[in-house]
Amino acid sequence: MQYVSTRGSAPALDFEGVTLAGLASDGGLYLPAEWPRFTAAQIREMRGLAYPDLAARIMAPFVAGSLTEDELLALCHTVYGDFGHAAVTPLVQLDSQHWLLELFHGPTLAFKDVALQLLGRLFETFLDRRGERLTIVGATSGDTGSAAIQAVAGLDRVEIFMLHPRGRVSDVQRRQMTTVLSPNVHNLAIEGSFDDAQAHVKRMFNDGDVTTTLNLGAVNSINWARLMAQVVYYFASALQLGAPDRSVAYSVPTGNFGDVFAGYVAAKMGLPIERLIVATNINDILHRALSSGDYSASGVTQTITPSMDIQVSSNFERLLFDAGGRDGTAMAEQMRAFEASKAMQLTNAQAQSAAALFTSARADQTENARALQWAYRAAGQVIDPHTGVGLHCAQAVAASGVAAAGVPLVTLATAHPAKFPDAVERAIGVRPSLPARVGDLLGREESFIELAGDYATTRDFVLEHAAGSKG
Ligand SMILES: *Cc1c(COP(=O)(O)O)cnc(C)c1O
């Protein structure tokens, strides 16, 4: 499989190439040159497959030419054999129409593990082949950092420097990063805000002193391999609910548009998806874009769903490119204008094509709390606030009649409630506890380095402690 950039001028790459590259060299994002498609008969044959076997079946066309089917299958068994639930992403029924797809049974209790655990192994496989090493530098306000650290801890050819704003991430989130004591993991607590830490990271990627010595890598959801791994749980859940002979609708708590874009890919591959509900909190740029065509960024407001507090959704570019007819030159132009003015209008083609599959909705804090209360009282389920945004939007769309009656509505449960215990307790009066497998998190030894807030201090620390070099 070959991959092309949304901005049309970067070279096409194979799967190994896009996995190691992350962002395309023209600033665009990589997408498969064409969508592989399964027939209804092929999908029917997937019923009853164990998750790792299904994952290999779904991902095989995307990795063709870079991994053999046996290599892919072995990777899937290694990665998904380690999750805290034998079904990996189990479905839970809430009432006759609503379901939860639990995506939080990985090591850091959020859905990002499903893809990052695989990405770590893919890095190792491809780097081994090339005899290279990779130095990942990232900044985190919480979830992504811990999932990335858990994904690469102990790997031989990858090391990670993760910056977090000192004192500004929750206890659970910090400990999920700092209690990983592998020598290839470096936790840096930086004086300042998340934006300061993020600015250091961006600067390092443009700093010749760094890029001439280190092979730098990124782990955010611009990496195609992450989206690919997320396509699998749409298939897994729809198959259980009767696909391909019955359609299913999904409500997806959305930040960077990665998770819900994976649903779009599943639909392109032939899975009968009736609707994808893009669920946002009050940072609702995507809701505005999909309901009125107005994609314009304003300031970010902090909410009880921090992983969805975003200003610009990087993966939205992938949808605009594909839905708008895959014109890289036009896309590059549209994104240049957006980057200059922080605002753009969707074209008619983009808006119409998106409207065929996507519906958007938003939840404020009161609506979010009501969704948590409903899940608890009606179905005995304690859910996290991100999932609450998704559930509120699923119920709102069901009430408006946009999703046909009789179509199961699946809300993606993106985090375990114990990651956000304060917000959950405020809403339902119950404090969720950590699952037994991570229960001693609060007692484990921590390791992190505290650094002053200036750029040079951070850069020098990375250069001094990085084991990998371009040689
Ligand atoms: C990252 C994250 C999201 C948003 O996912 P995107 O792929 O960025 O849309 C939602 N919920 C939780 C708990 C997350 O960690």
XYZ file of C-alpha atoms and ligand atoms in Angstrom:
486
model
C 0.000 0.000 0.000
C 1.210 3.464 -0.917
C 0.350 6.605 1.056
C -0.148 10.141 -0.256
C 0.011 13.488 1.510
C -3.082 15.673 1.901
C -1.040 18.591 0.562
C 0.031 16.873 -2.621
C 3.763 17.566 -2.828
C 5.456 15.148 -0.394
C 6.662 11.862 -1.898
C 4.360 8.844 -1.671
C 5.612 6.388 0.962
C 4.896 2.807 1.958
C 3.521 1.839 5.382
C 6.965 1.580 6.983
C 7.790 5.030 5.640
C 4.653 6.758 6.937
C 4.925 5.075 10.327
C 8.416 6.466 10.876
C 7.728 9.837 9.207
C 4.567 10.903 11.074
C 3.919 14.264 9.414
C 4.530 14.535 5.652
C 7.416 16.763 4.517
C 4.981 19.237 2.881
C 3.200 19.744 6.216
C 0.322 17.472 5.212
C -0.954 14.180 6.640
C -0.628 10.788 5.002
C -3.592 8.749 3.773
C -3.731 5.467 1.836
C -3.708 6.082 -1.936
C -7.021 4.191 -2.096
C -9.372 2.664 0.474
C -9.250 -1.119 0.701
C -12.780 -2.534 0.653
C -14.258 -5.696 2.147
C -17.389 -7.281 0.660
C -20.341 -8.136 2.900
C -19.377 -11.799 2.581
C -15.819 -11.084 3.730
C -17.122 -9.099 6.708
C -19.545 -11.878 7.611
C -16.598 -14.290 7.716
C -14.954 -12.114 10.394
C -17.697 -12.914 12.920
C -16.402 -14.662 15.995
C -12.715 -13.898 15.383
C -10.722 -13.102 18.532
C -9.645 -9.445 18.665
C -5.990 -9.987 17.669
C -7.023 -12.137 14.702
C -9.628 -9.585 13.616
C -7.077 -6.779 14.006
C -4.665 -8.574 11.662
C -7.455 -9.178 9.122
C -8.542 -5.509 9.096
C -5.033 -4.011 9.015
C -3.488 -6.421 6.482
C -4.274 -4.309 3.367
C -2.764 -1.193 4.978
C 0.577 -2.791 5.861
C 0.961 -4.821 2.663
C 4.528 -4.582 1.367
C 5.917 -3.596 4.793
C 4.865 -6.511 7.026
C 3.981 -10.088 6.148
C 0.636 -11.430 7.386
C 2.522 -13.608 9.895
C 4.509 -10.654 11.239
C 1.334 -8.601 11.613
C -0.526 -11.416 13.327
C 2.328 -11.975 15.788
C 2.431 -8.254 16.630
C -1.332 -8.162 17.221
C -1.167 -11.141 19.568
C 1.709 -9.619 21.540
C 0.027 -6.239 21.881
C -3.595 -7.188 22.481
C -2.824 -10.279 24.549
C -1.731 -7.896 27.296
C -4.936 -5.910 27.757
C -6.935 -6.067 30.976
C -10.012 -7.629 29.331
C -9.980 -10.758 27.179
C -12.300 -9.088 24.635
C -9.864 -6.094 24.495
C -12.715 -3.631 23.671
C -15.879 -5.090 25.245
C -19.402 -3.791 24.528
C -21.756 -2.994 27.401
C -25.495 -2.525 26.876
C -27.137 0.484 28.563
C -30.737 0.134 27.335
C -32.536 -1.159 24.255
C -30.781 1.354 21.966
C -27.590 2.560 23.674
C -24.305 0.732 24.107
C -20.866 1.601 25.461
C -17.704 0.434 23.723
C -15.111 0.224 26.489
C -11.754 1.283 25.093
C -9.945 1.733 28.415
C -8.596 -1.723 29.216
C -5.014 -0.900 28.227
C -2.193 0.011 30.630
C -3.048 3.726 31.040
C -6.843 3.366 31.112
C -7.643 5.421 27.992
C -8.367 4.520 24.379
C -5.014 5.836 23.167
C -3.397 2.610 24.408
C -5.179 0.577 21.727
C -3.169 2.301 19.014
C -0.004 3.388 20.831
C 0.775 -0.081 22.163
C 0.871 -1.243 18.549
C 2.778 1.825 17.343
C 5.618 1.158 19.819
C 6.062 -2.361 18.412
C 5.884 -1.102 14.830
C 8.651 1.404 15.560
C 10.838 -1.331 17.029
C 10.223 -3.692 14.088
C 11.038 -1.117 11.404
C 14.011 0.401 13.260
C 15.504 -3.049 13.762
C 15.263 -3.635 10.047
C 16.991 -0.329 9.277
C 19.528 -0.536 12.113
C 18.348 2.902 13.310
C 17.253 4.451 16.589
C 14.440 6.908 17.275
C 14.247 9.650 19.898
C 10.676 10.648 20.666
C 10.197 14.106 22.112
C 6.733 15.163 23.184
C 4.780 17.426 25.493
C 1.679 16.322 27.321
C -1.074 17.727 29.463
C -1.981 14.200 30.535
C -3.292 11.252 28.527
C -1.072 11.106 25.457
C 2.169 11.251 27.437
C 1.393 8.316 29.671
C 0.095 6.166 26.814
C 3.207 6.941 24.732
C 5.567 6.180 27.611
C 3.866 2.863 28.342
C 4.047 2.036 24.646
C 7.821 2.386 24.310
C 9.108 1.549 27.808
C 11.835 -1.071 27.601
C 12.163 -1.026 23.798
C 15.773 -1.194 22.567
C 15.722 1.209 19.654
C 13.353 3.875 20.920
C 13.767 6.379 23.740
C 11.312 8.991 24.895
C 11.625 12.434 26.480
C 8.198 13.526 27.704
C 7.755 17.079 28.947
C 4.901 17.908 31.299
C 4.128 21.236 32.969
C 5.306 20.778 36.565
C 2.446 20.687 39.084
C -0.198 21.086 36.380
C -1.144 17.499 35.577
C -3.285 15.374 37.884
C -1.672 12.966 40.369
C -2.891 9.896 38.523
C -1.732 11.259 35.171
C 1.728 12.211 36.502
C 2.211 8.887 38.237
C 1.208 6.972 35.109
C 4.253 8.593 33.494
C 6.771 8.891 36.310
C 6.421 5.398 37.795
C 7.673 3.862 34.548
C 11.313 3.371 35.511
C 12.786 2.014 32.258
C 16.130 3.575 31.311
C 14.749 4.644 27.895
C 12.049 6.809 29.533
C 12.835 10.389 30.591
C 10.143 12.398 32.342
C 10.876 16.119 32.375
C 8.803 18.332 34.677
C 9.119 21.771 33.111
C 8.494 25.056 34.861
C 5.620 26.820 33.063
C 2.415 25.883 31.227
C 1.620 23.089 28.788
C 1.896 25.588 25.926
C 5.459 26.463 27.028
C 6.432 22.786 27.022
C 4.774 22.289 23.648
C 6.664 25.286 22.234
C 9.988 23.725 23.383
C 9.128 20.525 21.534
C 8.221 22.335 18.315
C 11.444 24.310 18.518
C 13.532 21.175 18.961
C 12.148 19.753 15.710
C 13.466 22.884 13.956
C 16.773 23.123 15.830
C 19.685 21.980 13.666
C 21.779 21.126 16.748
C 19.147 18.558 17.631
C 18.064 17.290 14.211
C 21.597 16.699 12.944
C 22.447 14.466 15.921
C 19.131 12.763 16.708
C 16.532 10.949 14.622
C 13.482 12.682 16.137
C 10.030 11.098 16.180
C 6.548 12.173 17.254
C 3.647 10.173 18.630
C 0.597 12.409 18.210
C -2.422 11.295 16.226
C -1.125 12.680 12.947
C 0.580 9.276 12.679
C -1.431 7.133 10.267
C -0.633 3.892 12.123
C -2.576 5.146 15.132
C -5.738 5.730 13.120
C -5.361 2.381 11.393
C -5.310 0.536 14.727
C -8.469 2.356 15.808
C -10.448 1.163 12.773
C -10.418 -2.339 14.284
C -12.754 -1.656 17.197
C -15.438 -0.249 14.923
C -15.427 -3.586 13.107
C -15.259 -5.590 16.333
C -18.294 -3.861 17.849
C -20.408 -3.679 14.672
C -19.839 -7.394 14.025
C -21.168 -8.188 17.494
C -24.246 -6.082 16.832
C -25.074 -7.816 13.568
C -22.943 -6.238 10.826
C -22.809 -6.532 7.893
C -26.528 -7.362 7.966
C -27.409 -4.495 10.299
C -26.119 -0.898 10.456
C -24.706 0.682 13.590
C -24.277 4.337 14.622
C -21.440 5.667 16.790
C -21.046 8.662 19.074
C -17.391 9.614 19.461
C -16.025 12.059 22.070
C -13.773 14.115 19.847
C -10.689 16.297 20.217
C -8.202 15.978 17.380
C -10.695 14.134 15.144
C -8.499 11.000 15.142
C -10.833 8.507 16.758
C -13.893 9.521 14.745
C -11.875 9.620 11.511
C -11.063 5.947 12.145
C -14.846 5.368 12.034
C -14.961 7.107 8.656
C -12.224 4.767 7.419
C -14.210 1.752 8.649
C -17.217 2.996 6.640
C -15.022 3.469 3.555
C -13.865 -0.144 3.971
C -17.423 -1.412 3.714
C -18.644 -1.510 7.320
C -22.318 -0.436 7.368
C -22.127 2.637 9.601
C -25.396 4.554 9.677
C -24.041 7.720 11.361
C -20.941 9.019 13.069
C -21.793 11.539 15.766
C -18.941 13.971 16.383
C -19.388 14.775 20.068
C -17.636 17.888 21.389
C -17.571 19.779 24.672
C -17.992 23.584 24.665
C -14.764 23.852 22.634
C -16.965 23.168 19.643
C -15.043 24.183 16.502
C -15.915 20.824 14.914
C -19.596 21.133 15.774
C -19.664 24.560 14.147
C -17.750 23.311 11.109
C -20.030 20.335 10.517
C -23.300 22.109 11.270
C -22.652 25.408 9.462
C -19.418 25.035 7.469
C -17.642 27.586 9.655
C -14.245 26.241 10.752
C -12.821 29.059 12.842
C -10.627 28.782 15.910
C -11.187 30.804 19.062
C -9.540 30.492 22.494
C -9.666 27.190 24.392
C -11.835 27.002 27.527
C -10.754 24.502 30.188
C -13.362 21.851 30.958
C -13.717 18.643 32.969
C -12.850 16.810 29.728
C -9.279 18.050 29.182
C -8.478 15.608 26.369
C -11.114 17.333 24.231
C -10.059 20.906 25.021
C -8.577 21.712 21.643
C -8.499 24.706 19.378
C -7.686 23.086 16.048
C -8.286 19.414 15.172
C -5.301 18.261 13.165
C -6.958 15.183 11.636
C -9.883 17.188 10.247
C -7.594 17.930 7.298
C -7.759 14.257 6.375
C -11.542 14.407 6.079
C -11.523 17.677 4.143
C -9.018 16.192 1.687
C -10.871 12.932 1.144
C -14.397 14.402 1.178
C -13.345 17.272 -1.093
C -12.126 15.009 -3.904
C -8.467 14.522 -2.910
C -7.060 17.643 -4.530
C -3.710 18.184 -2.753
C -2.987 21.543 -4.350
C -6.362 22.960 -3.328
C -5.957 21.483 0.162
C -2.528 23.058 0.612
C -4.039 26.403 -0.406
C -7.012 26.026 1.954
C -4.752 25.118 4.902
C -2.336 27.965 4.181
C -5.259 30.395 4.315
C -6.534 28.800 7.517
C -3.120 28.965 9.184
C -2.920 32.674 8.344
C -6.431 33.708 9.438
C -7.451 30.868 11.826
C -10.746 30.651 9.944
C -12.114 28.984 6.803
C -15.348 27.889 5.158
C -15.809 24.311 4.036
C -16.403 24.015 0.285
C -19.823 22.747 -0.813
C -18.322 19.423 -1.837
C -16.626 19.001 1.559
C -19.739 19.970 3.521
C -22.113 17.765 1.514
C -19.866 14.756 1.528
C -19.255 15.077 5.283
C -22.988 15.485 5.979
C -23.694 12.122 4.355
C -22.053 10.343 7.291
C -21.361 12.805 10.107
C -23.719 14.535 12.514
C -22.308 16.758 15.226
C -23.507 17.717 18.686
C -22.040 19.302 21.814
C -22.426 18.884 25.541
C -21.875 21.522 28.215
C -20.967 20.649 31.785
C -24.569 20.364 33.024
C -25.537 18.070 30.139
C -22.392 16.046 30.739
C -23.238 15.561 34.439
C -26.777 14.513 33.477
C -25.395 11.851 31.146
C -23.194 10.467 33.955
C -26.239 10.394 36.251
C -28.402 8.656 33.660
C -25.759 5.967 32.978
C -25.418 5.339 36.700
C -29.123 5.294 37.597
C -30.534 3.626 34.504
C -27.783 1.102 33.832
C -25.538 0.994 36.901
C -22.551 2.164 34.828
C -19.987 4.616 36.203
C -18.623 6.483 33.185
C -15.939 9.141 32.773
C -16.775 12.704 31.665
C -15.320 12.293 28.136
C -17.633 9.317 27.660
C -20.367 11.518 29.178
C -19.999 14.016 26.342
C -20.405 11.172 23.861
C -23.425 9.715 25.637
C -25.189 13.070 25.901
C -24.711 13.646 22.181
C -25.909 10.110 21.356
C -29.095 10.714 23.326
C -29.633 14.151 21.784
C -29.254 12.790 18.260
C -31.508 9.810 19.019
C -34.186 12.216 20.321
C -33.919 14.363 17.199
C -34.577 11.365 14.975
C -31.390 11.765 12.925
C -30.365 8.177 13.610
C -33.040 5.739 12.464
C -35.003 3.927 15.165
C -33.791 0.388 15.682
C -30.193 1.241 14.817
C -27.932 0.498 17.791
C -26.126 3.625 19.015
C -22.674 2.908 20.375
C -20.886 5.533 22.498
C -17.122 5.162 22.606
C -16.031 5.029 26.270
C -12.633 6.664 25.856
C -11.348 6.686 29.434
C -11.818 4.743 32.667
C -13.775 6.821 35.208
C -10.985 6.478 37.800
C -8.793 8.754 35.646
C -11.145 11.633 36.429
C -12.436 10.789 39.920
C -13.267 14.334 41.055
C -15.608 15.146 38.172
C -17.282 11.746 38.453
C -17.810 12.121 42.200
C -19.288 15.592 41.759
C -21.791 14.272 39.212
C -22.948 11.019 40.813
C -21.664 11.066 44.398
C -19.553 7.956 43.882
C -15.754 8.016 43.743
C -14.519 5.452 41.193
C -11.499 3.413 42.237
C -8.598 2.323 40.078
C -8.823 -1.212 38.661
C -6.817 -3.761 40.605
C -4.139 -4.131 37.910
C -3.018 -0.492 38.429
C -4.268 -0.197 42.004
C -0.830 0.329 43.584
C -0.064 3.282 41.292
C -0.236 5.759 44.157
C 2.387 3.822 46.137
C 4.961 3.198 43.401
C 8.342 4.913 43.185
C 8.458 7.940 40.871
C 11.305 9.255 38.757
C 11.395 12.609 36.996
C 13.763 15.487 36.410
C 12.721 19.045 37.219
C 13.951 21.631 34.739
C 13.785 25.425 34.533
C 11.376 26.822 31.958
C 13.810 28.131 29.332
C 14.298 26.333 26.011
C 18.102 25.903 26.176
C 17.943 23.977 29.461
C 15.517 21.440 28.023
C 17.371 21.070 24.721
C 20.727 20.612 26.437
C 19.259 17.989 28.747
C 17.905 16.016 25.789
C 21.179 16.249 23.847
C 23.195 15.178 26.858
C 21.014 12.214 27.853
C 19.881 10.862 24.490
C 21.378 7.452 23.743
C 20.369 7.427 20.088
C 22.421 9.286 17.535
C 22.435 9.391 13.777
C 26.045 8.219 13.953
C -7.487 11.822 23.273
C -8.830 11.643 23.920
C -10.039 12.014 23.274
C -10.056 12.676 21.895
O -9.676 11.798 20.879
P -9.272 12.362 19.419
O -8.778 11.192 18.667
O -8.218 13.392 19.666
O -10.521 12.960 18.826
C -11.246 11.756 23.912
N -11.278 11.200 25.158
C -10.153 10.839 25.813
C -10.266 10.246 27.165
C -8.898 11.040 25.228
O -7.777 10.682 25.890
